[in-house]
Short mmCIF file of C-alpha atoms in Angstrom, two decimals:
data_model
loop_
_atom_site.label_atom_id
_atom_site.label_comp_id
_atom_site.label_asym_id
_atom_site.label_seq_id
_atom_site.Cartn_x
_atom_site.Cartn_y
_atom_site.Cartn_z
CA MET A 943 -30.01 120.85 -110.90
CA TYR A 944 -27.92 117.84 -109.84
CA THR A 945 -29.60 114.58 -110.80
CA ALA A 946 -26.79 112.03 -110.35
CA ARG A 947 -25.86 110.60 -106.97
CA PRO A 948 -22.27 111.38 -105.93
CA LEU A 949 -19.70 108.60 -106.24
CA PRO A 950 -17.93 108.19 -102.86
CA ALA A 951 -14.72 106.84 -104.44
CA LEU A 952 -14.56 109.79 -106.84
CA VAL A 953 -15.21 112.27 -104.03
CA HIS A 954 -12.38 110.67 -102.03
CA ASP A 955 -9.99 110.87 -104.98
CA LEU A 956 -10.89 114.50 -105.67
CA ARG A 957 -10.35 115.55 -102.06
CA ARG A 958 -6.87 114.06 -102.14
CA GLY A 959 -6.00 115.04 -105.70
CA PHE A 960 -7.15 118.65 -105.52
CA ALA A 961 -5.14 119.15 -102.32
CA ALA A 962 -1.97 118.19 -104.22
CA ARG A 963 0.17 120.45 -106.39
CA PRO A 964 -0.18 120.05 -109.25
CA ARG A 965 -3.79 119.04 -108.83
CA THR A 966 -4.41 115.49 -110.02
CA VAL A 967 -7.31 113.17 -110.83
CA PRO A 968 -6.70 109.40 -111.26
CA SER A 969 -7.00 108.31 -114.88
CA LYS A 970 -9.62 105.68 -114.03
CA TRP A 971 -12.16 108.54 -113.99
CA PHE A 972 -11.93 108.86 -117.78
CA TYR A 973 -14.22 105.88 -118.09
CA ASP A 974 -17.95 106.25 -118.24
CA GLU A 975 -19.85 104.98 -121.30
CA ALA A 976 -18.72 107.95 -123.39
CA GLY A 977 -15.13 107.65 -122.17
CA SER A 978 -14.99 103.96 -123.04
CA ALA A 979 -16.31 104.70 -126.54
CA LEU A 980 -13.76 107.49 -127.00
CA PHE A 981 -10.90 105.25 -125.92
CA ASP A 982 -12.15 102.61 -128.33
CA ALA A 983 -11.92 105.26 -131.06
CA ILE A 984 -8.40 106.22 -129.91
CA CYS A 985 -7.30 102.62 -130.39
CA GLU A 986 -8.23 102.90 -134.09
CA LEU A 987 -6.28 106.12 -134.70
CA PRO A 988 -3.26 105.94 -137.01
CA GLU A 989 -1.14 107.74 -134.41
CA TYR A 990 -2.03 105.33 -131.59
CA TYR A 991 0.34 102.45 -132.29
CA LEU A 992 -0.01 100.67 -128.92
CA THR A 993 -3.09 98.55 -129.63
CA ARG A 994 -1.83 97.39 -133.02
CA ALA A 995 1.61 96.57 -131.63
CA GLU A 996 0.25 94.52 -128.74
CA ARG A 997 -2.21 92.68 -130.95
CA ALA A 998 0.58 91.79 -133.39
CA ILE A 999 2.65 90.35 -130.53
CA LEU A 1000 -0.31 88.26 -129.37
CA GLU A 1001 -1.07 87.02 -132.87
CA ARG A 1002 2.55 85.94 -133.24
CA HIS A 1003 3.25 84.62 -129.74
CA ALA A 1004 -0.06 83.73 -128.02
CA ASP A 1005 0.48 79.99 -128.48
CA ASP A 1006 4.03 80.28 -127.11
CA ILE A 1007 2.81 82.29 -124.11
CA VAL A 1008 0.06 79.78 -123.36
CA ALA A 1009 2.39 76.81 -123.82
CA SER A 1010 4.75 78.33 -121.27
CA ALA A 1011 2.09 79.35 -118.74
CA ALA A 1012 -0.45 76.54 -119.31
CA PRO A 1013 -3.48 78.43 -117.92
CA ASP A 1014 -7.13 77.48 -118.11
CA GLU A 1015 -8.37 80.71 -116.50
CA LEU A 1016 -7.59 84.30 -117.51
CA LEU A 1017 -8.03 87.09 -114.96
CA GLU A 1018 -7.75 90.45 -116.74
CA ILE A 1019 -7.26 93.62 -114.72
CA GLY A 1020 -8.61 96.81 -116.30
CA SER A 1021 -9.97 94.85 -119.24
CA GLY A 1022 -11.77 97.70 -121.00
CA MET A 1023 -13.25 96.49 -124.29
CA ALA A 1024 -10.88 93.47 -124.29
CA ARG A 1025 -9.96 94.23 -127.89
CA LYS A 1026 -7.00 91.82 -128.01
CA THR A 1027 -7.96 89.34 -125.31
CA GLY A 1028 -9.78 87.05 -127.72
CA VAL A 1029 -6.44 86.18 -129.33
CA LEU A 1030 -5.10 84.98 -125.97
CA LEU A 1031 -8.30 83.13 -125.06
CA GLY A 1032 -8.29 81.45 -128.46
CA ALA A 1033 -4.81 80.10 -127.72
CA ILE A 1034 -5.94 78.85 -124.31
CA THR A 1035 -8.97 77.02 -125.73
CA ARG A 1036 -6.87 75.48 -128.50
CA ARG A 1037 -4.64 74.00 -125.84
CA THR A 1038 -7.20 73.01 -123.17
CA GLY A 1039 -10.54 72.89 -125.00
CA HIS A 1040 -12.06 75.27 -122.47
CA ALA A 1041 -11.34 78.49 -120.58
CA ARG A 1042 -12.81 80.80 -117.97
CA TYR A 1043 -12.39 84.54 -118.43
CA VAL A 1044 -12.86 87.03 -115.57
CA PRO A 1045 -12.48 90.66 -116.69
CA LEU A 1046 -12.33 93.39 -114.02
CA ASP A 1047 -13.11 96.95 -115.09
CA ILE A 1048 -14.58 100.14 -113.66
CA SER A 1049 -16.86 100.61 -116.70
CA ALA A 1050 -20.04 98.54 -116.86
CA ALA A 1051 -20.50 99.48 -120.52
CA ALA A 1052 -17.02 98.21 -121.39
CA LEU A 1053 -17.63 94.95 -119.53
CA GLU A 1054 -20.93 94.35 -121.30
CA GLY A 1055 -19.35 95.02 -124.69
CA SER A 1056 -16.30 92.88 -124.06
CA ALA A 1057 -18.37 89.96 -122.75
CA ARG A 1058 -20.49 89.99 -125.94
CA SER A 1059 -17.40 90.21 -128.11
CA ILE A 1060 -15.51 87.39 -126.37
CA ARG A 1061 -18.51 85.06 -126.43
CA ALA A 1062 -18.91 85.69 -130.16
CA VAL A 1063 -15.22 85.36 -131.06
CA VAL A 1064 -14.29 82.46 -128.76
CA PRO A 1065 -17.37 80.24 -128.29
CA GLY A 1066 -17.35 78.06 -125.22
CA VAL A 1067 -15.43 80.47 -123.00
CA ALA A 1068 -17.14 81.05 -119.65
CA VAL A 1069 -17.16 84.83 -119.15
CA ASP A 1070 -17.75 86.17 -115.63
CA PRO A 1071 -17.39 89.98 -115.69
CA LEU A 1072 -16.59 91.81 -112.47
CA ILE A 1073 -17.18 95.55 -112.14
CA GLY A 1074 -14.78 97.29 -109.84
CA ASP A 1075 -11.63 99.27 -109.27
CA PHE A 1076 -8.46 97.20 -109.32
CA GLU A 1077 -7.02 99.27 -106.47
CA ARG A 1078 -9.90 98.24 -104.22
CA ASP A 1079 -11.47 95.12 -105.73
CA LEU A 1080 -8.48 92.96 -106.60
CA PRO A 1081 -9.33 90.45 -103.83
CA LYS A 1082 -12.62 89.66 -105.61
CA LEU A 1083 -10.73 88.77 -108.77
CA ALA A 1084 -8.65 86.21 -106.90
CA LEU A 1085 -11.69 84.13 -105.91
CA SER A 1086 -11.69 81.09 -108.18
CA PRO A 1087 -11.63 77.30 -107.71
CA LEU A 1088 -8.33 75.97 -106.41
CA SER A 1089 -8.16 73.57 -109.36
CA ARG A 1090 -7.72 76.45 -111.81
CA ARG A 1091 -4.30 77.34 -113.22
CA ARG A 1092 -4.54 81.07 -113.67
CA MET A 1093 -2.96 83.71 -115.83
CA TRP A 1094 -3.31 87.25 -114.51
CA ALA A 1095 -3.16 89.88 -117.25
CA LEU A 1096 -2.66 93.64 -117.32
CA LEU A 1097 -2.67 94.43 -121.03
CA GLY A 1098 -2.45 97.68 -122.94
CA SER A 1099 -0.10 100.07 -121.20
CA THR A 1100 -2.02 100.24 -117.92
CA ILE A 1101 1.06 99.53 -115.80
CA GLY A 1102 2.53 102.72 -117.27
CA ASN A 1103 -0.34 104.75 -115.81
CA LEU A 1104 1.07 104.06 -112.34
CA ASP A 1105 4.09 105.93 -111.00
CA GLU A 1106 7.31 104.50 -109.60
CA ARG A 1107 5.71 103.81 -106.23
CA ALA A 1108 2.20 102.76 -107.25
CA ALA A 1109 3.25 100.24 -109.92
CA PRO A 1110 5.27 98.01 -107.55
CA GLN A 1111 2.48 98.28 -104.98
CA LEU A 1112 -0.06 96.92 -107.47
CA LEU A 1113 2.32 94.20 -108.62
CA ALA A 1114 3.00 93.19 -105.03
CA SER A 1115 -0.74 92.98 -104.38
CA ILE A 1116 -1.14 90.70 -107.40
CA ALA A 1117 1.91 88.61 -106.48
CA ALA A 1118 0.54 88.07 -102.98
CA ARG A 1119 -2.62 86.54 -104.48
CA MET A 1120 -0.90 84.35 -107.05
CA ARG A 1121 -0.90 80.63 -106.36
CA PRO A 1122 1.92 78.26 -107.30
CA GLY A 1123 1.70 77.80 -111.07
CA ASP A 1124 0.00 81.17 -111.69
CA THR A 1125 1.60 83.58 -114.16
CA PHE A 1126 1.29 87.29 -114.90
CA LEU A 1127 1.24 88.83 -118.39
CA VAL A 1128 1.75 92.59 -118.66
CA GLY A 1129 1.92 94.99 -121.60
CA MET A 1130 4.67 97.60 -121.53
CA ASP A 1131 5.14 100.47 -123.95
CA LEU A 1132 8.83 101.09 -124.61
CA VAL A 1133 10.95 104.23 -124.91
CA LYS A 1134 11.00 105.54 -128.48
CA ASP A 1135 11.17 108.67 -130.62
CA VAL A 1136 9.53 111.61 -128.85
CA THR A 1137 7.58 112.67 -131.95
CA VAL A 1138 5.92 109.24 -132.17
CA LEU A 1139 4.97 109.42 -128.49
CA GLN A 1140 3.67 112.98 -128.72
CA ARG A 1141 1.41 112.18 -131.68
CA ALA A 1142 0.01 109.09 -129.96
CA TYR A 1143 -1.33 111.22 -127.10
CA ASP A 1144 -2.26 114.35 -129.06
CA ASP A 1145 -3.80 113.13 -132.32
CA ALA A 1146 -4.66 115.36 -135.25
CA ALA A 1147 -8.39 114.54 -135.08
CA GLY A 1148 -8.66 115.65 -131.46
CA VAL A 1149 -10.12 112.37 -130.18
CA THR A 1150 -7.67 112.21 -127.27
CA ALA A 1151 -8.55 115.81 -126.38
CA ARG A 1152 -12.25 114.88 -126.16
CA PHE A 1153 -11.35 111.81 -124.12
CA ASN A 1154 -9.33 113.91 -121.68
CA LYS A 1155 -12.06 116.54 -121.30
CA ASN A 1156 -14.69 113.83 -120.80
CA MET A 1157 -13.18 113.34 -117.34
CA LEU A 1158 -14.71 116.69 -116.40
CA ALA A 1159 -18.14 115.39 -117.46
CA VAL A 1160 -17.61 112.36 -115.22
CA ILE A 1161 -16.69 114.68 -112.33
CA ASN A 1162 -19.69 116.90 -113.01
CA ARG A 1163 -22.03 113.93 -112.55
CA GLY A 1164 -20.15 112.00 -109.89
CA ALA A 1165 -19.17 114.96 -107.71
CA GLN A 1166 -22.11 117.25 -108.58
CA ALA A 1167 -19.72 119.80 -110.06
CA ASP A 1168 -20.05 122.54 -112.66
CA PHE A 1169 -16.89 122.31 -114.76
CA ASP A 1170 -17.27 124.09 -118.12
CA LEU A 1171 -15.67 121.66 -120.57
CA ASP A 1172 -15.17 124.46 -123.10
CA ALA A 1173 -12.95 126.34 -120.63
CA TRP A 1174 -10.22 123.69 -120.65
CA THR A 1175 -7.59 122.61 -123.18
CA HIS A 1176 -5.95 119.20 -123.59
CA ARG A 1177 -2.18 119.15 -123.20
CA ALA A 1178 0.25 116.25 -123.61
CA ARG A 1179 4.02 116.37 -123.16
CA TYR A 1180 6.89 113.91 -122.82
CA ASP A 1181 9.07 114.16 -119.70
CA ALA A 1182 12.33 112.61 -120.89
CA ALA A 1183 13.90 112.63 -117.43
CA ARG A 1184 11.13 110.40 -116.10
CA ALA A 1185 10.46 108.60 -119.40
CA ARG A 1186 6.76 109.32 -119.33
CA ILE A 1187 3.99 111.11 -121.19
CA GLU A 1188 1.92 113.45 -119.03
CA MET A 1189 -1.62 114.47 -119.99
CA HIS A 1190 -3.08 117.60 -118.44
CA LEU A 1191 -6.17 119.75 -118.67
CA GLU A 1192 -5.22 123.42 -118.75
CA SER A 1193 -7.57 126.17 -117.57
CA ASP A 1194 -8.19 128.70 -120.36
CA ARG A 1195 -9.18 131.47 -117.95
CA PRO A 1196 -9.45 132.25 -114.24
CA GLN A 1197 -12.45 130.30 -112.99
CA ARG A 1198 -14.17 128.96 -109.91
CA VAL A 1199 -15.69 125.49 -109.95
CA ARG A 1200 -18.25 124.32 -107.44
CA LEU A 1201 -18.04 120.69 -106.33
CA ARG A 1202 -21.22 120.22 -104.35
CA ALA A 1203 -20.42 116.66 -103.21
CA LEU A 1204 -17.21 117.95 -101.64
CA GLY A 1205 -18.87 121.00 -100.13
CA ALA A 1206 -16.18 123.09 -101.80
CA THR A 1207 -15.49 125.66 -104.48
CA VAL A 1208 -12.11 125.42 -106.18
CA ALA A 1209 -10.39 128.35 -107.89
CA PHE A 1210 -8.19 127.82 -110.95
CA GLU A 1211 -5.86 130.40 -112.47
CA ARG A 1212 -5.48 130.83 -116.20
CA GLY A 1213 -2.88 128.30 -117.35
CA GLU A 1214 -3.23 126.14 -114.23
CA ARG A 1215 -3.18 122.44 -115.03
CA ILE A 1216 -4.79 119.28 -113.70
CA LEU A 1217 -2.68 116.15 -114.21
CA THR A 1218 -5.06 113.51 -115.56
CA GLU A 1219 -2.73 110.73 -116.73
CA ILE A 1220 0.84 109.59 -116.86
CA SER A 1221 2.05 106.92 -119.26
CA ARG A 1222 5.49 105.62 -118.39
CA LYS A 1223 7.74 104.13 -121.07
CA PHE A 1224 10.05 101.24 -120.27
CA THR A 1225 13.21 99.51 -121.39
CA HIS A 1226 13.88 95.79 -120.85
CA GLU A 1227 15.93 96.75 -117.80
CA THR A 1228 13.36 99.07 -116.20
CA ALA A 1229 10.60 96.56 -116.94
CA ALA A 1230 12.51 93.80 -115.14
CA SER A 1231 13.32 96.07 -112.19
CA THR A 1232 9.69 97.21 -111.88
CA LEU A 1233 8.54 93.60 -111.77
CA ARG A 1234 11.28 92.76 -109.26
CA ASP A 1235 10.27 95.68 -107.02
CA GLY A 1236 6.73 94.25 -107.08
CA GLY A 1237 7.79 90.79 -105.96
CA MET A 1238 7.81 89.20 -109.41
CA ARG A 1239 10.40 87.59 -111.65
CA LEU A 1240 10.53 88.14 -115.40
CA VAL A 1241 10.24 84.77 -117.16
CA SER A 1242 9.87 85.65 -120.86
CA TRP A 1243 10.00 88.82 -122.96
CA PHE A 1244 8.00 89.17 -126.17
CA PRO A 1245 8.90 92.41 -128.02
CA ALA A 1246 7.22 93.88 -131.08
CA ALA A 1247 9.05 93.64 -134.39
CA ASP A 1248 10.21 97.27 -134.04
CA ASP A 1249 10.97 96.95 -130.30
CA GLY A 1250 8.40 99.64 -129.57
CA PHE A 1251 6.18 97.56 -127.28
CA ALA A 1252 6.54 94.31 -125.37
CA LEU A 1253 4.64 91.71 -123.40
CA ALA A 1254 6.36 90.44 -120.28
CA LEU A 1255 5.48 87.08 -118.74
CA ALA A 1256 6.30 86.89 -115.04
CA GLU A 1257 5.75 84.77 -111.96
CA ALA A 1258 5.68 85.53 -108.26
CA ALA A 1259 9.20 85.50 -106.83
CA ARG A 1260 8.78 83.04 -104.01
#
């Protein structure tokens, strides 16, 4: 019995991704209510250094970032639970006395939670959540009064989830919508010891494994499919040549999966993998070149104390 209505965007992504080799599903489909909660739990894991590193940078440099950019509006792309955004908004309100915050995320549950959190932590901030996919709904985020001086933000390591072609495309789309005086703040995880990277994406408690397999639950509802979550294993590996972590789901046995919304049945061999996420790792040089390829210019670089993560402040290269 299929009770959920199919999601057209998911169906479109599955048609394209399952025709590829290896088969792929965009990482945005991790995020339903359960997926958002699991990612929130990942951010608290001892192995997952990224959230702590980025927060430490913001706590140390938020006032410097805001002094340089002078925004009174923050547009956050893929905001999730906005765990660190309050630090940045606090710096904005200290400087201006007010701020408007527009988070864009695919998860309604994450938006509701982040809006409550921001309103509690930074009173007086006007929060206007926007549900959507940043690949399709970015134009909606750009709609704000002309008097606003805006900072666009892509925090976490979201830029690393996009490959060498998709990342500059997204950056170019943002740059095209930036007004004179707008800035762009992006989080970038940096190249480091492989063991540290491997543990961050394959934790001892198995939370990341549950997060990865939750994508199949999202597909089951959104594409009226019958994936057996117990027939798949989480895999994570570092590709040194491409400086990226790859997360896969590996089929534990030969199986056939019906995807009713696609009108298709898909066969998987034992050991066959679905690529569910990449997470690219940068250096200062590759960060600057990625921004440049997307029509932006690196203005300031704020690294973590151990040089394992950095925030880059950029502007459109006009």
